[in-house]
Each structure stands twice: as structure tokens, then as C-alpha cells.
mmCIF file of C-alpha atoms (C1' of nucleotides) in Angstrom:
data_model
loop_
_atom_site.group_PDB
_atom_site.id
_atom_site.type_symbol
_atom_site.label_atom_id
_atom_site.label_comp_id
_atom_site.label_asym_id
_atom_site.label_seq_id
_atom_site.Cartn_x
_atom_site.Cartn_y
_atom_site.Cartn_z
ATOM 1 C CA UNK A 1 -171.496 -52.762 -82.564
ATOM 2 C CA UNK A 2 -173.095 -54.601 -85.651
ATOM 3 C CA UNK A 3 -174.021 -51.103 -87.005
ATOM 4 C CA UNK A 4 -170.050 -49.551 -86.192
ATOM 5 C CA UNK A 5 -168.929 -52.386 -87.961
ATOM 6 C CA UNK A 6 -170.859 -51.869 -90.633
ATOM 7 C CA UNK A 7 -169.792 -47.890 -91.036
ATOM 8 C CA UNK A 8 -166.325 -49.072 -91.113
ATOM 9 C CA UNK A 9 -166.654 -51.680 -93.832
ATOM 10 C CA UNK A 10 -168.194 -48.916 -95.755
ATOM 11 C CA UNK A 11 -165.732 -46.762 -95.012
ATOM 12 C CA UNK A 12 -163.652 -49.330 -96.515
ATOM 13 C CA UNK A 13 -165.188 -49.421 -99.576
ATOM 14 C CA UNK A 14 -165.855 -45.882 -100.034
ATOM 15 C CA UNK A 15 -161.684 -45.446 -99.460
ATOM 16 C CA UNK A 16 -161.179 -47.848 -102.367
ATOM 17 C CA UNK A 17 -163.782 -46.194 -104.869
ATOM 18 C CA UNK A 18 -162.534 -42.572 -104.154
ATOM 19 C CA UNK A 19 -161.519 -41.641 -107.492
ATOM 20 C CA UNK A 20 -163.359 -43.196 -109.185
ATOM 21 C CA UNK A 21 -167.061 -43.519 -109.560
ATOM 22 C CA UNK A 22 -168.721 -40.388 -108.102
ATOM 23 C CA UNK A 23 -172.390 -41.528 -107.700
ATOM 24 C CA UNK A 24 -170.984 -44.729 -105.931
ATOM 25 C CA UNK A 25 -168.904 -42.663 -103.338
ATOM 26 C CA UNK A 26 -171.988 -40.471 -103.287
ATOM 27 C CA UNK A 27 -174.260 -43.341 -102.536
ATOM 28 C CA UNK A 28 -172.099 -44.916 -99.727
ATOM 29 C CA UNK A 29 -171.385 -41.649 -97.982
ATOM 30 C CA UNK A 30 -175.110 -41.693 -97.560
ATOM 31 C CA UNK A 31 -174.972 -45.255 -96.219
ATOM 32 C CA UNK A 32 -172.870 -44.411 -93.785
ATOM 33 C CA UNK A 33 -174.493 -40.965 -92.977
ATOM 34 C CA UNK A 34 -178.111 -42.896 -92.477
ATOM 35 C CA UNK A 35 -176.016 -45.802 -90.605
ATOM 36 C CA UNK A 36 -173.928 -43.724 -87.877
ATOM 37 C CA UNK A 37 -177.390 -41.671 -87.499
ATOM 38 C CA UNK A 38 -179.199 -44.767 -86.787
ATOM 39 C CA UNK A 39 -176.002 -46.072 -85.047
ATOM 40 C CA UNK A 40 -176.509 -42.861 -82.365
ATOM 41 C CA UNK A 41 -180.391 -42.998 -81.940
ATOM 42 C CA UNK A 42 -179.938 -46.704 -80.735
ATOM 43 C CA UNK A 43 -177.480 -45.784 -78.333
ATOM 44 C CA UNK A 44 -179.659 -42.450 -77.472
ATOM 45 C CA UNK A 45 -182.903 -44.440 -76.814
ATOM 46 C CA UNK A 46 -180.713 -47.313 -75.371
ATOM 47 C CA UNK A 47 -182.120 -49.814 -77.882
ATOM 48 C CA UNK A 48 -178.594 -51.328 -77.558
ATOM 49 C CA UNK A 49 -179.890 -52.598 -74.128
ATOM 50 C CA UNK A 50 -181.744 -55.542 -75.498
ATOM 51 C CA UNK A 51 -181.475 -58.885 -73.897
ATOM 52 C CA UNK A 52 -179.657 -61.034 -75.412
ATOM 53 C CA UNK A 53 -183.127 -63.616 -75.311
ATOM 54 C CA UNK A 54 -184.645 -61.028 -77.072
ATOM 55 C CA UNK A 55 -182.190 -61.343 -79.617
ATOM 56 C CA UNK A 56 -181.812 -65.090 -80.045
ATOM 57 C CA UNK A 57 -185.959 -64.964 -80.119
ATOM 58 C CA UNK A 58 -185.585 -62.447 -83.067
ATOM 59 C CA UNK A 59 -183.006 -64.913 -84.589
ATOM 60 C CA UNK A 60 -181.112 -61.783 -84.357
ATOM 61 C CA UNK A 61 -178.109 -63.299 -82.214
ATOM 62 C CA UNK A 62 -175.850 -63.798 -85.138
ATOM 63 C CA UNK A 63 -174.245 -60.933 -87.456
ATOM 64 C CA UNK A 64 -176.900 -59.144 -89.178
ATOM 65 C CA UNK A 65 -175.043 -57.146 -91.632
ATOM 66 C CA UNK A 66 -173.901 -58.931 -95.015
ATOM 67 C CA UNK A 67 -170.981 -60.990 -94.623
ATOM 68 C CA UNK A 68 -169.721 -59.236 -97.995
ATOM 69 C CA UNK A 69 -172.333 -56.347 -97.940
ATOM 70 C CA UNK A 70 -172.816 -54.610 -101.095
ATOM 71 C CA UNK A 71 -172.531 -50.688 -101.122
ATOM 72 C CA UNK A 72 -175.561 -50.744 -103.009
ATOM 73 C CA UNK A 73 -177.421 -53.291 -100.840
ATOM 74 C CA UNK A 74 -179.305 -50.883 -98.702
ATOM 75 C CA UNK A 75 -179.181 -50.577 -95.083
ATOM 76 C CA UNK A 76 -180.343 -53.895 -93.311
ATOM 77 C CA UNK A 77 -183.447 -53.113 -90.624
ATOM 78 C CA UNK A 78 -183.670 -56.376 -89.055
ATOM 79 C CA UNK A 79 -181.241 -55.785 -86.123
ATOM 80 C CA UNK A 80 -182.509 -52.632 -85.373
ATOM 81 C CA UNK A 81 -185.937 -54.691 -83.002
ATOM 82 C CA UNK A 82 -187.422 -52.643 -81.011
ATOM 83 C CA UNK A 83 -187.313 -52.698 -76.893
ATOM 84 C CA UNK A 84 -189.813 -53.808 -75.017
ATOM 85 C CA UNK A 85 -188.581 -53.027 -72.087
ATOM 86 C CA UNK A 86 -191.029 -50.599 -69.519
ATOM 87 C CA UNK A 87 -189.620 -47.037 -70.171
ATOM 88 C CA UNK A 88 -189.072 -45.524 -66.793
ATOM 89 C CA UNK A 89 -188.489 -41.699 -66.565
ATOM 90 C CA UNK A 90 -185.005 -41.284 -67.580
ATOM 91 C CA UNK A 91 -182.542 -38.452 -67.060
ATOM 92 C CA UNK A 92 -183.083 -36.439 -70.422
ATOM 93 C CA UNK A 93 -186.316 -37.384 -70.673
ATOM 94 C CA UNK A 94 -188.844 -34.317 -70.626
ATOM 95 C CA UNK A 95 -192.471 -34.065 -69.615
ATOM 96 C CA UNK A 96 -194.615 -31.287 -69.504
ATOM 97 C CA UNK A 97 -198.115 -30.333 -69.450
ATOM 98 C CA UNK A 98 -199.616 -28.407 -72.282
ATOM 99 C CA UNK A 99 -203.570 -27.293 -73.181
ATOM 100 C CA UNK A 100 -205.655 -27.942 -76.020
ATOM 101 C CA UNK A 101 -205.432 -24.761 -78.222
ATOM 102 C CA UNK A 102 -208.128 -22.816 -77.783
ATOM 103 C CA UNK A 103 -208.852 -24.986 -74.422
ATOM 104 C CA UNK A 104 -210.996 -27.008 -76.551
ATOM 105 C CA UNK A 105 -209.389 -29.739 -75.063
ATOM 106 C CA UNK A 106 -209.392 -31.933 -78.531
ATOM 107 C CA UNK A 107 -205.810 -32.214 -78.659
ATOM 108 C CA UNK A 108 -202.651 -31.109 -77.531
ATOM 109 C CA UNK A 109 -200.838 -28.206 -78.915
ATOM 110 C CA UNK A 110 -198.844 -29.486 -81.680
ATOM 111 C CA UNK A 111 -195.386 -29.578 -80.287
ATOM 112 C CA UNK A 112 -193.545 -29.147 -83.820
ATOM 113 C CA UNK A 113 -192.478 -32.349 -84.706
ATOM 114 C CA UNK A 114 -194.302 -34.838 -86.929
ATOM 115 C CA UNK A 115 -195.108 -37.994 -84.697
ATOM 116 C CA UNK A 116 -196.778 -41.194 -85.721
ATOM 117 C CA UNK A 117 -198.833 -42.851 -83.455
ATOM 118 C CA UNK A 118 -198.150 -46.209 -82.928
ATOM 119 C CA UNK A 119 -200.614 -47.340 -80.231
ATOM 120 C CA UNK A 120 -202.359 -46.410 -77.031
ATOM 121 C CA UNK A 121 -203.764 -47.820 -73.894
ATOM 122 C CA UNK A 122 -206.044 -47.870 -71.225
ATOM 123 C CA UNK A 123 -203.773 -47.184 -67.808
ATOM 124 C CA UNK A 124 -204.530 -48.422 -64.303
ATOM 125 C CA UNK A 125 -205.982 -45.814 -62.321
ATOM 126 C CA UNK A 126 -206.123 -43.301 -65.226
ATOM 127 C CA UNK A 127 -209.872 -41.864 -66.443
ATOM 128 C CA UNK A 128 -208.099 -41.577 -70.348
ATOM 129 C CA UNK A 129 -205.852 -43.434 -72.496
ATOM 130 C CA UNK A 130 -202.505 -43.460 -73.190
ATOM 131 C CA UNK A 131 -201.502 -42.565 -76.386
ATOM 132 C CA UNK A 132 -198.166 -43.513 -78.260
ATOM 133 C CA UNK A 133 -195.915 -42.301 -80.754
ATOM 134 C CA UNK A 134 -192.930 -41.834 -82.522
ATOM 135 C CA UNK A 135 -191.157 -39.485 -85.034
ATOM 136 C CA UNK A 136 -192.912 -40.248 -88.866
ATOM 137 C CA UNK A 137 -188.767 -40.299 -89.557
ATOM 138 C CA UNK A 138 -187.919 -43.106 -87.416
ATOM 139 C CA UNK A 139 -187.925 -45.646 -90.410
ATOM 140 C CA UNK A 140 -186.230 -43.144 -92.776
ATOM 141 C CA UNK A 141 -183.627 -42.087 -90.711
ATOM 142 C CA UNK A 142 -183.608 -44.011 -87.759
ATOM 143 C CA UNK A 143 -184.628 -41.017 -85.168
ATOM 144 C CA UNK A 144 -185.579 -42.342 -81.769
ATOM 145 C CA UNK A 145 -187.534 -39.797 -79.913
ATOM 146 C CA UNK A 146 -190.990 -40.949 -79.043
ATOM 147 C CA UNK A 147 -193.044 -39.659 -76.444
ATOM 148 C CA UNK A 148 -196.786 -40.178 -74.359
ATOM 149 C CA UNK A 149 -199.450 -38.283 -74.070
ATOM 150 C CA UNK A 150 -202.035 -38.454 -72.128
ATOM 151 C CA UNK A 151 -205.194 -36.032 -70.850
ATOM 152 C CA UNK A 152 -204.773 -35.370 -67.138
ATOM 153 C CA UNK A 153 -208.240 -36.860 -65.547
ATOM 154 C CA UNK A 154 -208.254 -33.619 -63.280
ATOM 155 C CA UNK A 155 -208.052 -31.042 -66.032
ATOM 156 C CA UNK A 156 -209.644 -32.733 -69.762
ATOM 157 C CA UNK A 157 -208.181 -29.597 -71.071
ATOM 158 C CA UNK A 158 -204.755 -29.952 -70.504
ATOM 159 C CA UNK A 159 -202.523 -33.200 -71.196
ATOM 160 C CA UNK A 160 -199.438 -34.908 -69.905
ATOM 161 C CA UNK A 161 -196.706 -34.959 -72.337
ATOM 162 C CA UNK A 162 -193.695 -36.962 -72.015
ATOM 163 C CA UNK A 163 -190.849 -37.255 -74.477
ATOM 164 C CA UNK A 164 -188.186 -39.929 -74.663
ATOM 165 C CA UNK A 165 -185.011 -39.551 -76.820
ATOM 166 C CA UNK A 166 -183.529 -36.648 -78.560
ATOM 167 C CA UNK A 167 -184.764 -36.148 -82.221
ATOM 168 C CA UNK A 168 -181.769 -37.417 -84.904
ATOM 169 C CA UNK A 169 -184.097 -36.467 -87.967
ATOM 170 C CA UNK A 170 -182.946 -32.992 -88.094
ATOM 171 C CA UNK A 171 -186.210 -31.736 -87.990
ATOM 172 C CA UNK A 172 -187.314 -28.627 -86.774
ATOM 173 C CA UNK A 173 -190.364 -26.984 -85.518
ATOM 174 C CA UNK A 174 -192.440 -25.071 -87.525
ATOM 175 C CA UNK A 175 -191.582 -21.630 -86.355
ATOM 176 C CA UNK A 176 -187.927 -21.995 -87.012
ATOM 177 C CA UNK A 177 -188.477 -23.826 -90.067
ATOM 178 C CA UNK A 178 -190.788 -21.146 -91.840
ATOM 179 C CA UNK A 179 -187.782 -18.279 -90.943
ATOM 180 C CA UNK A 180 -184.418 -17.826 -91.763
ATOM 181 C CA UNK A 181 -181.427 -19.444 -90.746
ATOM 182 C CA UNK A 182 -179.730 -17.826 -87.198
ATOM 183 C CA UNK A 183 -178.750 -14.855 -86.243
ATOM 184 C CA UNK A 184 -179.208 -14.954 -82.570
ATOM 185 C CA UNK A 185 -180.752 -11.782 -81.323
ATOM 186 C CA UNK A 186 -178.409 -10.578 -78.243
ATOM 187 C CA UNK A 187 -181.096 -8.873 -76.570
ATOM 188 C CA UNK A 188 -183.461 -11.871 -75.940
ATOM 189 C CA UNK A 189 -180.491 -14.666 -75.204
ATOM 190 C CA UNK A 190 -179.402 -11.908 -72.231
ATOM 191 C CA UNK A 191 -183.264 -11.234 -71.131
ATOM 192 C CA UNK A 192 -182.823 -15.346 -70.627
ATOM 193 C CA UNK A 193 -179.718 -15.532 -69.392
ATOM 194 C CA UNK A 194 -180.931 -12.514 -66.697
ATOM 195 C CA UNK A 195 -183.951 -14.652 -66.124
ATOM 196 C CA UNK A 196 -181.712 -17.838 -65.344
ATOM 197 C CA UNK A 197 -179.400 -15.972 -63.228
ATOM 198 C CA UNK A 198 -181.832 -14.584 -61.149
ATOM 199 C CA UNK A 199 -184.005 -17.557 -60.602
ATOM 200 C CA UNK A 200 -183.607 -18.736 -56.900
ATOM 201 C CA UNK A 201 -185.064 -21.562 -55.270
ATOM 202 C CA UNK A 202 -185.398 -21.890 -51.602
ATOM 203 C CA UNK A 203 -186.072 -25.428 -50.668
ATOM 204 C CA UNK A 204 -185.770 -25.075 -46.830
ATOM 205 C CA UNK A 205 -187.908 -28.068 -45.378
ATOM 206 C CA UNK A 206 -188.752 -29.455 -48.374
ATOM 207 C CA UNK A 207 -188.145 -33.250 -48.109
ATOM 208 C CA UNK A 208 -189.113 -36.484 -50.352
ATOM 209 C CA UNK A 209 -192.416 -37.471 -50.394
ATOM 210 C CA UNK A 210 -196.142 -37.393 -51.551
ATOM 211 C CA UNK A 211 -197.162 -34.407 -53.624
ATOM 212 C CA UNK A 212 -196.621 -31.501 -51.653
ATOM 213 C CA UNK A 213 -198.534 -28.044 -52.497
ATOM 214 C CA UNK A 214 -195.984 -25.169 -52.261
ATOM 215 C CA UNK A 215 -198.064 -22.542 -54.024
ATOM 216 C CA UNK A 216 -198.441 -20.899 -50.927
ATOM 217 C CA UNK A 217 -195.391 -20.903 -50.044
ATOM 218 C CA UNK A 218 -193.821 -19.864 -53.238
ATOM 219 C CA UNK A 219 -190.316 -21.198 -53.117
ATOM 220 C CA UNK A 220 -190.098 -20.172 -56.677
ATOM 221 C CA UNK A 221 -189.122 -16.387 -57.291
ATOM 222 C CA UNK A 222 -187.457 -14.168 -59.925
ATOM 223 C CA UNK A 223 -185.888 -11.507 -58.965
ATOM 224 C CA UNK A 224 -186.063 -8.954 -60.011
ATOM 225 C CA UNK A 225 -188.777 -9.316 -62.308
ATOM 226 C CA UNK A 226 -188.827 -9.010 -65.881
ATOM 227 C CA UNK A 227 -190.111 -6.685 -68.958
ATOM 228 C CA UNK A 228 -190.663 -7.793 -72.477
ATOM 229 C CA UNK A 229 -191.583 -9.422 -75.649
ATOM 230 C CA UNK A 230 -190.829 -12.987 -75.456
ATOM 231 C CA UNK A 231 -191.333 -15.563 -78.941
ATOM 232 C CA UNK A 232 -189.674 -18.452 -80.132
ATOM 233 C CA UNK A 233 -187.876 -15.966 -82.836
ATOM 234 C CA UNK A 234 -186.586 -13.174 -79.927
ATOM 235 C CA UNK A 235 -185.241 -16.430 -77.951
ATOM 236 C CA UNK A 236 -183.455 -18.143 -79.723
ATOM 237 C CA UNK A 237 -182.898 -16.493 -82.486
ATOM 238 C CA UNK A 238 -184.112 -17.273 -86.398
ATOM 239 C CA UNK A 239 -184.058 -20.862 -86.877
ATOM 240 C CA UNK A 240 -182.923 -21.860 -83.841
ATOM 241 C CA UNK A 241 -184.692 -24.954 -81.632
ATOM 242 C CA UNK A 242 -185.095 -26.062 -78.599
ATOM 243 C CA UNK A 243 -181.904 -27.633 -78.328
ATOM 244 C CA UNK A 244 -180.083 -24.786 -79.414
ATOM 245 C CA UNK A 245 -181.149 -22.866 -76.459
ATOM 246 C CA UNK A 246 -178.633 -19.979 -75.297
ATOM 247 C CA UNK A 247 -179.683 -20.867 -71.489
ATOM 248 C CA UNK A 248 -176.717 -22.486 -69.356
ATOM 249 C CA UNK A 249 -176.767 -22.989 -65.543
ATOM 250 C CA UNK A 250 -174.243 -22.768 -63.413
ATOM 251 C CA UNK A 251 -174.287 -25.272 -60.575
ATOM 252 C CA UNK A 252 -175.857 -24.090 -57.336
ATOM 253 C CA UNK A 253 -172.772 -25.120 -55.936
ATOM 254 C CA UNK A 254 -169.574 -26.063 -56.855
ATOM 255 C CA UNK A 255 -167.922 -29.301 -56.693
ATOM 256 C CA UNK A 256 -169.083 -32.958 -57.724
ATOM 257 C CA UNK A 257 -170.260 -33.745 -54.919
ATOM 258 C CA UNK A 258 -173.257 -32.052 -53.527
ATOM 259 C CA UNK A 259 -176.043 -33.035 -50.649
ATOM 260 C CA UNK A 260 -179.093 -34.468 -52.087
ATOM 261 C CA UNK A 261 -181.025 -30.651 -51.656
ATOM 262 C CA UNK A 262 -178.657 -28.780 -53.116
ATOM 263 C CA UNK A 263 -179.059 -31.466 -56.076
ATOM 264 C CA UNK A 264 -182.253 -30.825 -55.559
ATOM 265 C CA UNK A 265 -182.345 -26.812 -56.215
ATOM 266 C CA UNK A 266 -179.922 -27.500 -58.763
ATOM 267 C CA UNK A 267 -182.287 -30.035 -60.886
ATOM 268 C CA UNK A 268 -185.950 -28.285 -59.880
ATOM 269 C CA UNK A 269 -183.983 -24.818 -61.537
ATOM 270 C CA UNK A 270 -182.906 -26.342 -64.107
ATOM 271 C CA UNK A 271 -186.678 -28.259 -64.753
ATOM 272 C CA UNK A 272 -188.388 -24.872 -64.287
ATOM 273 C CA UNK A 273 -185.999 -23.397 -66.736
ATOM 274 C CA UNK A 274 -186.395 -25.952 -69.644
ATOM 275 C CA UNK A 275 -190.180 -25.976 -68.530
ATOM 276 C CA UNK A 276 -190.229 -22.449 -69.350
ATOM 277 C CA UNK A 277 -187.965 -22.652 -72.679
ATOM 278 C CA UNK A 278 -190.315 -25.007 -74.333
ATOM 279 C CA UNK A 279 -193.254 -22.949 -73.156
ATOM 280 C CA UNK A 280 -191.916 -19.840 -75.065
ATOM 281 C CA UNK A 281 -191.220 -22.519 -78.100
ATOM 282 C CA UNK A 282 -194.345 -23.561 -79.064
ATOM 283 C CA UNK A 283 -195.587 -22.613 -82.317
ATOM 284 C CA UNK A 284 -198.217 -20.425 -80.940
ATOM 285 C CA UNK A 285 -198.946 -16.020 -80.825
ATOM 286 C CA UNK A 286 -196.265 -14.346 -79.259
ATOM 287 C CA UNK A 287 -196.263 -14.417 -75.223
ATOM 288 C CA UNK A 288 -196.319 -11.118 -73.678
ATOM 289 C CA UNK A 289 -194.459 -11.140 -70.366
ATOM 290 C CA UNK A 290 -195.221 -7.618 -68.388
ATOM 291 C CA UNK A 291 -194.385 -7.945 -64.638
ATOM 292 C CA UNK A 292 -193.207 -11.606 -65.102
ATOM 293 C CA UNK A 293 -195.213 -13.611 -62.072
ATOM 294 C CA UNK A 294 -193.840 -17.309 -62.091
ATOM 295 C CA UNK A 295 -195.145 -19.875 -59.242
ATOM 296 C CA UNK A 296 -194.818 -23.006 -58.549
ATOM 297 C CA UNK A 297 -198.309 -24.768 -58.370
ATOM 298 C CA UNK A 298 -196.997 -28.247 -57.354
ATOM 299 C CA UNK A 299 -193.808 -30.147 -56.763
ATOM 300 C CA UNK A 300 -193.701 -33.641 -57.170
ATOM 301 C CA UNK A 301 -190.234 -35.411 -55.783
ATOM 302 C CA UNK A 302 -190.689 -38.968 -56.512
ATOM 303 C CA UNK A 303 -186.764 -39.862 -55.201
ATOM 304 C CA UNK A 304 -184.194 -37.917 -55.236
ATOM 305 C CA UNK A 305 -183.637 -37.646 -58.563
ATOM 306 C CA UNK A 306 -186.906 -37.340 -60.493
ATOM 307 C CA UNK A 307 -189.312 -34.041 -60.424
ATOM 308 C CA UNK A 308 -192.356 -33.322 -61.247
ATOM 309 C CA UNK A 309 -192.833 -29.690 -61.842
ATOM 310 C CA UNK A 310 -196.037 -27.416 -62.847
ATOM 311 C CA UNK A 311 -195.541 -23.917 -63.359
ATOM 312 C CA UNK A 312 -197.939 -21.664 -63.978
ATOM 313 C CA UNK A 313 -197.195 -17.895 -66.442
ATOM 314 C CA UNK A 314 -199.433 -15.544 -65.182
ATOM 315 C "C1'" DT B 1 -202.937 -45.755 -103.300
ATOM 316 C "C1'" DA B 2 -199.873 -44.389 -99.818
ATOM 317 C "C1'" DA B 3 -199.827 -42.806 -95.308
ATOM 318 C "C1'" DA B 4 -201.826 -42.620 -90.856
ATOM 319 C "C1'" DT B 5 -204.624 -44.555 -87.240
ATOM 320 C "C1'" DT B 6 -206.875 -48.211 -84.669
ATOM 321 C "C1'" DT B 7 -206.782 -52.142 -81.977
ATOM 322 C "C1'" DG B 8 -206.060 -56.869 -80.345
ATOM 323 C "C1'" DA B 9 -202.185 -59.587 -79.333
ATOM 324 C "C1'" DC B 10 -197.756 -60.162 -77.703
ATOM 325 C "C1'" DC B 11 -193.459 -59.280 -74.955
ATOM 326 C "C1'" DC B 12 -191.218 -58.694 -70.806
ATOM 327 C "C1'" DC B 13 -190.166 -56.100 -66.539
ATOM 328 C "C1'" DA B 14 -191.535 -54.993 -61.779
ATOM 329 C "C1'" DT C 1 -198.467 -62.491 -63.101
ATOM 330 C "C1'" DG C 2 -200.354 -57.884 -64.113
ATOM 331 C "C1'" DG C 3 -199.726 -54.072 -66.694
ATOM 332 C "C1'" DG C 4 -196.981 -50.818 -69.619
ATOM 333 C "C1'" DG C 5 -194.956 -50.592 -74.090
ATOM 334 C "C1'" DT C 6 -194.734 -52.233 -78.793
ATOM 335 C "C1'" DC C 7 -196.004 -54.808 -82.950
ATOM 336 C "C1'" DA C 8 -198.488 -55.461 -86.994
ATOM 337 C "C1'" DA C 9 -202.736 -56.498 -89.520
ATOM 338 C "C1'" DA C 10 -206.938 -54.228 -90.460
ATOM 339 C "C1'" DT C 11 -209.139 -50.101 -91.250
ATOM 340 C "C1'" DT C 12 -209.574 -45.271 -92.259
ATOM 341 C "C1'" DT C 13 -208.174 -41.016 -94.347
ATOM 342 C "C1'" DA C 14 -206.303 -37.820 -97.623
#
DNA sequence: TAAATTTGACCCCA
DNA sequence: TGGGGTCAAATTTA
């Protein structure tokens, strides 16, 4: 609220200087560009949530912003405290598992972004440490995605990844950063949306528990299989991201309401889906996909809401 | 010298 | 009250 109210009062001012002095409308349309930007990553990342004791211990309880702020003043940090609060896996939230390159196992494969880390710790019951960061743009422009990472204790080659927030920075990865700007290529968005369509997922028996191996029973298929080059470039076209991705599900059933399995097939397709996406995203040598053999390796179902999927490209 | 990382301390939820 | 997440000063790196 104290940031909105902050926009409007430079809205405001920017109304009564439009006219005249160019550099100062200039200045406070990028006020209020880096404002409503930090504005959304705080209600993204839920940073709005903070207790009201975490506040008053902040001394943050009162208005932050200027009483008569100055469109030249700068944009006040001090509100914007961080939350403490334990991060539990949220709906948005992303993790996957991803090797060293070269299987090295030194560290993960870089993921496109520019993080920062911030911290790490030894976790109860975990061999390795936890490691913590955020985007490098978080002070600059307010972007809220952080995420964890941490090597799996079973496999020192590979490493649990898991993101929070959406990036607000406006960065993108590498590979669509070093081409041009979009033009979609029509072949690859339909050899995804064929490979989304025909994705089926049989659940029958499958109920919440403890990790459950299904790779022998497969309840993943595609049908029928698919034939061809698959990069970051052919998927999504030049310059797109992740975000931008041409895949779209259709429910597996229609309505709003839906039993808790077919919520289930609808959420473990769309996991395995985005699982996939970001695998064909990463800023690594084109994946060659002849004969296309996807299985599930494990399914975790830790309610009914939250899944824990491994796939495996063969 | 600025930026990034390390690390002990602190906060606060489960 | 323990432990996960974050802060921030100290240290390292480029």
C-alpha cells in the first residue's frame, strides 16, 4: 500500500510537470517504473505478508515514504524488510534437479540468471549444505525470485534446485539474450504443443503417500512418440524465455471442480511438462530427441497438492 | 575498489 | 524451542 501510494503521488507530480521540464518527467517516470516493479515483486514473493511485529520491530509501522517526497529524492528502501518467514513450497514455485556440467559435480548448470548468494546452511538430515540466493538485481530493481540449491546426498552429481518468485528484472537467459528478438518458429511450438497433447497420465491406484517407485510401471507415456531437433532457439523461438513458453494445457477435465486424482493428472502433466520446458532451456548443446523415451523415475505426492517429479530423457 | 562470497548471529514459524 | 531462512560484517575475488 505504502509503495501504491507512493506511485500515485508521483503520478501527481509527474501530471503537474508535463510540459514542462523534460528530464524531470523523465526522471519520475522512472520512479514510478522502479516503484510499481518493486510494488509487484513484493506482492509476487508475498513480502507484503509481514507481521505487523515485524514491522513495529523495524520501526517500520508508520508511513515510510516522505510526507512531501521529492521527485528527485530517490526511492526509499527501508520498508521494503525482508521476510523471515519459513518458505514452504508454494504454488508457482519450481524445483528441479539438474547435473553438474560435465558431471563434474562442482556446480550446477548455470540456469541463466545472475543470482547472488546470500547465505547457506547445514540442513537436518541432509549430507550437504544449503545454499541461498537471490537475483544480483534485487536491490536495483526490486526483483524477487530467489531460489535453493542444494546437492542431492544420493547423487553428488546432480543438485536440487528450487526457485521462488518470478523474475521482475527483465532479464533473460543467455541463449535468448545472445540472439535476436522473436520470431517464433511454427514448427517447434506445434512439435510441443503435439508433445503436450499427447502426454497421458494414468494414475489408477496411485494414492498419497511415501515415495512411491513407478518406473516400472510407467504411468508416464507419449504417444505417439516424437522425431526431432529440439533447442532453446527451435522452442521458443529467438529471444524467447521460459515464461514465454507456447505450451498451454487444457484441463484433464472440465469444470472447477474436479476429484483430488484428476487434480492430480492434471498438476503431475502439467509438472512433467514445465520439467521438460526448462530442460530444453538450459543454455547448453542442442538436445537431440530421436524416438523420444520419457519415464517417470519417481513420484513424490507430499498432499494433494504438492509433487515431486523426476523425469528422466533417454 | 567494487562486487561477490562466507559465516556467525538473529528472527520467527512449526 | 529447534531449525530454516535471512541479515550483515568480514573476507575474498576480480
Amino acid at each position: 500500500m505504502t509503495e501504491l501510494s507512493y506511485v500515485k503521488e508521483l503520478v501527481k507530480q509527474l501530471d503537474v510537470h508535463l510540459g514542462g521540464c523534460p528530464d524531470l518527467c523523465k526522471d519520475l517516470a522512472a520512479q514510478i517504473s522502479t516503484v510499481t516493479e518493486k510494488s509487484i515483486g513484493m506482492i509476487r514473493s508475498r513480502h507484503f505478508d509481514v507481521r505487523k511485529r515485524s514491522a513495529a520491530s523495524a520501526g517500520i509501522d508508520s508511513p515510510a515514504f516522505p510526507s512531501t517526497p521529492s521527485p528527485l529524492g530517490g526511492v526509499s528502501n527501508m520498508h521494503f524488510k525482508a521476510n523471515k518467514k519459513r518458505k514452504m513450497m508454494e504454488k508457482g514455485d519450481r524445483r528441479v534437479r539438474v547435473s553438474s556440467p560435465g558431471g563434474g559435480g562442482g556446480a550446477p548448470e548455470d540456469d541463466g540468471y545472475s543470482w547472488r548468494k546470500y547465505g547457506q546452511k547445514e540442513i537436518l538430515g541432509s549430507q550437504n549444505r544449503r545454499a541461498y540466493y537471490r537475483c544480483t538485481h534485487q536491490k536495483t530493481q526490486g526483483c524477487a525470485a530467489t531460489k535453493q540449491v542444494q546437492r542431492a546426498d544420493e547423487d553428488p552429481t546432480l543438485f536440487d534446485v528450487t526457485y521462488h518468485g518470478t523474475h521482475t528484472c527483465g532479464q533473460q537467459t543467455p541463449a535468448a539474450a545472445n540472439v535476436q528478438p522473436a520470431t517464433p518458429n511454427p514448427d517447434a511450438s506445434s512439435l510441443l504443443q503435439s508433445l503436450s497433447s499427447s502426454l497421458t497420465v494414468d494414475t489408477e491406484g496411485l494414492t498419497p503417500g511415501p515415495r512411491q517407485d513407478w518406473s516400472r510401471t510407467t504411468p508416464f507415456s507419449f504417444s505417439p512418440a516424437v522425431s526431432g531437433l529440439l533447442t532453446p532457439e527451435n522452442c521458443f523461438g529467438q529471444g524467447a524465455s521460459i515464461s514465454s513458453s507456447p505450451l498451454e494445457l487444457s484441463p484433464a477435465t472440465s469444470g472447477s471442480s474436479y476429484s483430488p486424482m484428476n487434480r492430480f493428472e492434471e498438476e503431475a502433466q502439467s509438472e512433467l511438462v514445465s520439467a521438460l520446458v526448462a530442460a530444453m532451456s538450459m543454455p547448453q548443446p542442442a538436445m537431440e530427441v530421436e524416438d523420444a523415451n520419457f519415464s517417470l523415475d519417481e513420484l513424490e505426492l507430499f498432499d494433494d497438492s504438492i509433487f515431486d517429479v523426476s523425469i528422466f530423457l533417454a
